[in-house]
Amino acid sequence: MDTGGYGVLLTVTAEGGTEIDAAFSYLGPCASLDEARDRAESFAQDWLSENIYR
């Protein structure tokens, strides 16, 4: 089903390549790929702040 818009899948891996966690976020409709990339980067930074850098 195509809902329109963009989504981002964040995969967190250890130095050796072992997957530690994964998170998905629907970014919604974006005016451009650049906007989607900015939203994805913001999501990743927020996720890191909430889950890693406590």
Short mmCIF file of C-alpha atoms in Angstrom, two decimals:
data_model
loop_
_atom_site.label_atom_id
_atom_site.label_comp_id
_atom_site.label_asym_id
_atom_site.label_seq_id
_atom_site.Cartn_x
_atom_site.Cartn_y
_atom_site.Cartn_z
CA MET A 1 0.00 0.00 0.00
CA ASP A 2 1.50 3.33 -1.03
CA THR A 3 0.69 5.95 1.60
CA GLY A 4 2.78 8.64 -0.07
CA GLY A 5 5.62 10.37 1.68
CA TYR A 6 8.84 8.99 3.04
CA GLY A 7 9.92 6.71 5.86
CA VAL A 8 13.27 6.08 7.50
CA LEU A 9 14.66 2.86 8.96
CA LEU A 10 17.40 3.45 11.52
CA THR A 11 19.59 0.42 12.21
CA VAL A 12 22.00 0.65 15.14
CA THR A 13 24.99 -1.68 14.96
CA ALA A 14 27.93 -2.41 17.23
CA GLU A 15 31.48 -1.88 16.03
CA GLY A 16 31.69 -5.52 14.95
CA GLY A 17 28.55 -5.20 12.85
CA THR A 18 26.08 -6.88 15.22
CA GLU A 19 22.66 -5.27 15.02
CA ILE A 20 21.68 -3.78 18.37
CA ASP A 21 18.37 -2.10 17.58
CA ALA A 22 16.22 -0.82 14.75
CA ALA A 23 13.55 1.87 14.59
CA PHE A 24 11.21 3.02 11.83
CA SER A 25 9.56 6.40 11.45
CA TYR A 26 7.10 7.58 8.83
CA LEU A 27 8.30 11.05 7.85
CA GLY A 28 5.14 11.99 5.99
CA PRO A 29 4.92 13.85 2.71
CA CYS A 30 8.00 15.94 1.95
CA ALA A 31 8.43 18.64 -0.67
CA SER A 32 11.78 17.19 -1.77
CA LEU A 33 14.29 14.45 -1.10
CA ASP A 34 16.40 17.05 0.74
CA GLU A 35 13.53 17.71 3.15
CA ALA A 36 13.10 13.97 3.70
CA ARG A 37 16.83 13.64 4.40
CA ASP A 38 16.68 16.52 6.91
CA ARG A 39 13.72 14.92 8.69
CA ALA A 40 15.49 11.54 8.72
CA GLU A 41 18.62 13.09 10.21
CA SER A 42 16.54 14.83 12.88
CA PHE A 43 14.80 11.53 13.71
CA ALA A 44 18.17 9.77 14.02
CA GLN A 45 19.59 12.50 16.29
CA ASP A 46 16.48 12.43 18.49
CA TRP A 47 16.63 8.63 18.70
CA LEU A 48 20.29 8.76 19.73
CA SER A 49 19.57 11.42 22.36
CA GLU A 50 16.73 9.38 23.84
CA ASN A 51 18.36 5.94 23.69
CA ILE A 52 22.14 6.27 23.73
CA TYR A 53 23.29 9.61 25.14
CA ARG A 54 21.27 9.58 28.35
#
